[in-house]
Coordinates of N, CA and C in Angstrom, one line a residue:
M1 N -50.5 34.7 7.8 CA -50.7 34.4 6.4 C -51.9 35.2 5.9
D2 N -51.8 36.0 4.9 CA -52.9 36.7 4.3 C -53.2 36.3 2.9
R3 N -52.5 35.4 2.3 CA -52.9 34.9 1.0 C -54.0 33.9 1.1
P4 N -54.7 33.7 0.0 CA -55.9 32.8 0.1 C -55.4 31.3 0.2
A5 N -56.1 30.5 0.9 CA -55.9 29.1 0.9 C -56.5 28.6 -0.4
T6 N -55.9 27.5 -1.0 CA -56.3 27.0 -2.2 C -56.6 25.5 -2.1
V7 N -57.8 25.1 -2.6 CA -58.2 23.7 -2.6 C -58.6 23.3 -4.0
G8 N -58.3 22.1 -4.4 CA -58.7 21.6 -5.7 C -59.9 20.7 -5.6
A9 N -60.8 20.8 -6.6 CA -62.0 19.9 -6.6 C -62.2 19.4 -8.0
D10 N -62.5 18.1 -8.0 CA -62.8 17.5 -9.3 C -64.2 16.8 -9.4
G11 N -65.0 17.1 -8.4 CA -66.3 16.5 -8.3 C -66.4 15.2 -7.6
S12 N -65.3 14.6 -7.2 CA -65.4 13.3 -6.5 C -65.8 13.6 -5.0
S13 N -66.2 12.6 -4.4 CA -66.6 12.7 -3.0 C -65.4 13.2 -2.1
A14 N -64.3 12.6 -2.4 CA -63.1 13.0 -1.6 C -62.8 14.5 -1.8
S15 N -62.9 15.0 -3.0 CA -62.5 16.4 -3.2 C -63.6 17.3 -2.6
M16 N -64.9 16.9 -2.6 CA -65.9 17.7 -1.9 C -65.7 17.7 -0.4
R17 N -65.2 16.6 0.2 CA -64.9 16.7 1.6 C -63.7 17.6 1.9
A18 N -62.7 17.6 1.0 CA -61.6 18.5 1.1 C -62.1 19.9 1.0
L19 N -63.0 20.2 0.1 CA -63.5 21.5 -0.1 C -64.3 22.0 1.2
D20 N -65.1 21.1 1.8 CA -65.8 21.4 3.0 C -64.8 21.7 4.1
W21 N -63.8 20.9 4.2 CA -62.8 21.1 5.3 C -62.1 22.5 5.1
A22 N -61.7 22.7 3.9 CA -61.0 24.0 3.6 C -61.9 25.2 3.9
A23 N -63.1 25.1 3.5 CA -64.1 26.2 3.8 C -64.2 26.5 5.3
D24 N -64.2 25.4 6.1 CA -64.3 25.5 7.6 C -63.0 26.2 8.1
E25 N -61.9 25.7 7.6 CA -60.6 26.3 8.1 C -60.4 27.8 7.8
V26 N -60.7 28.2 6.6 CA -60.6 29.6 6.2 C -61.6 30.4 7.0
A27 N -62.8 29.9 7.3 CA -63.7 30.6 8.1 C -63.2 30.8 9.5
L28 N -62.6 29.8 10.0 CA -62.0 29.9 11.4 C -60.9 31.0 11.5
H29 N -60.1 31.1 10.4 CA -58.9 32.0 10.4 C -59.2 33.3 9.7
G30 N -60.4 33.5 9.2 CA -60.7 34.7 8.5 C -59.9 34.9 7.2
L31 N -59.6 33.9 6.5 CA -58.8 33.9 5.2 C -59.7 33.7 4.0
P32 N -59.3 34.2 2.9 CA -60.0 33.9 1.6 C -59.8 32.5 1.2
L33 N -60.7 32.0 0.3 CA -60.5 30.6 -0.2 C -60.5 30.7 -1.7
R34 N -59.6 30.1 -2.3 CA -59.5 29.9 -3.8 C -59.8 28.5 -4.1
I35 N -60.8 28.2 -4.9 CA -61.2 26.9 -5.3 C -60.8 26.6 -6.8
L36 N -60.1 25.6 -7.0 CA -59.7 25.2 -8.4 C -60.5 24.0 -8.8
H37 N -61.2 24.1 -9.9 CA -61.9 22.9 -10.3 C -61.2 22.3 -11.5
A38 N -61.1 21.0 -11.5 CA -60.5 20.2 -12.6 C -61.5 19.3 -13.2
S39 N -61.4 19.1 -14.5 CA -62.2 18.1 -15.2 C -61.5 17.7 -16.4
V40 N -61.9 16.6 -16.9 CA -61.3 16.0 -18.1 C -61.9 16.7 -19.3
W41 N -61.1 17.2 -20.2 CA -61.5 17.9 -21.4 C -61.1 17.0 -22.6
E42 N -62.1 16.5 -23.3 CA -61.7 15.7 -24.4 C -61.9 16.5 -25.7
R43 N -61.0 16.2 -26.6 CA -61.0 16.9 -27.9 C -61.8 16.1 -28.9
F44 N -62.8 16.8 -29.6 CA -63.6 16.1 -30.6 C -63.4 16.8 -31.9
E45 N -63.3 16.1 -33.0 CA -63.1 16.7 -34.3 C -63.8 15.9 -35.3
G46 N -64.1 16.5 -36.4 CA -64.6 15.8 -37.6 C -66.0 15.4 -37.6
A47 N -66.4 14.5 -38.5 CA -67.8 14.1 -38.7 C -68.4 13.5 -37.4
T48 N -67.6 12.8 -36.6 CA -68.2 12.2 -35.4 C -68.8 13.3 -34.5
L49 N -68.2 14.4 -34.4 CA -68.8 15.5 -33.6 C -70.2 15.9 -34.2
A50 N -70.3 16.1 -35.4 CA -71.5 16.6 -36.0 C -72.6 15.5 -35.8
E51 N -72.3 14.3 -36.0 CA -73.2 13.2 -35.8 C -73.7 13.2 -34.3
D52 N -72.8 13.3 -33.4 CA -73.1 13.3 -31.9 C -74.0 14.5 -31.6
L53 N -73.8 15.6 -32.1 CA -74.6 16.8 -31.8 C -76.0 16.7 -32.3
S54 N -76.2 16.1 -33.5 CA -77.5 15.9 -34.0 C -78.3 14.9 -33.1
D55 N -77.7 13.9 -32.6 CA -78.3 13.0 -31.7 C -78.8 13.7 -30.4
V56 N -78.0 14.6 -29.9 CA -78.3 15.3 -28.7 C -79.5 16.2 -28.9
A57 N -79.5 16.9 -30.1 CA -80.6 17.8 -30.4 C -81.9 17.1 -30.6
E58 N -81.9 15.9 -31.1 CA -83.1 15.1 -31.3 C -83.6 14.6 -29.9
R59 N -82.7 14.2 -29.0 CA -83.2 13.8 -27.7 C -83.8 14.9 -26.9
A60 N -83.2 16.1 -27.1 CA -83.7 17.3 -26.3 C -85.1 17.7 -26.8

């Protein structure tokens, strides 16, 4: 097999362990590793977004 191994990570402890395992495996076999990261993307629109951003700027 010469194609890269692929592992998904979402930041959870279980996915980080899977990533560690995959990295060890590809190192043993001399293969490339492709890491896919997943996260929740929420859509924000309208006045609520503008209000939230001003709060962040003030805290910073």
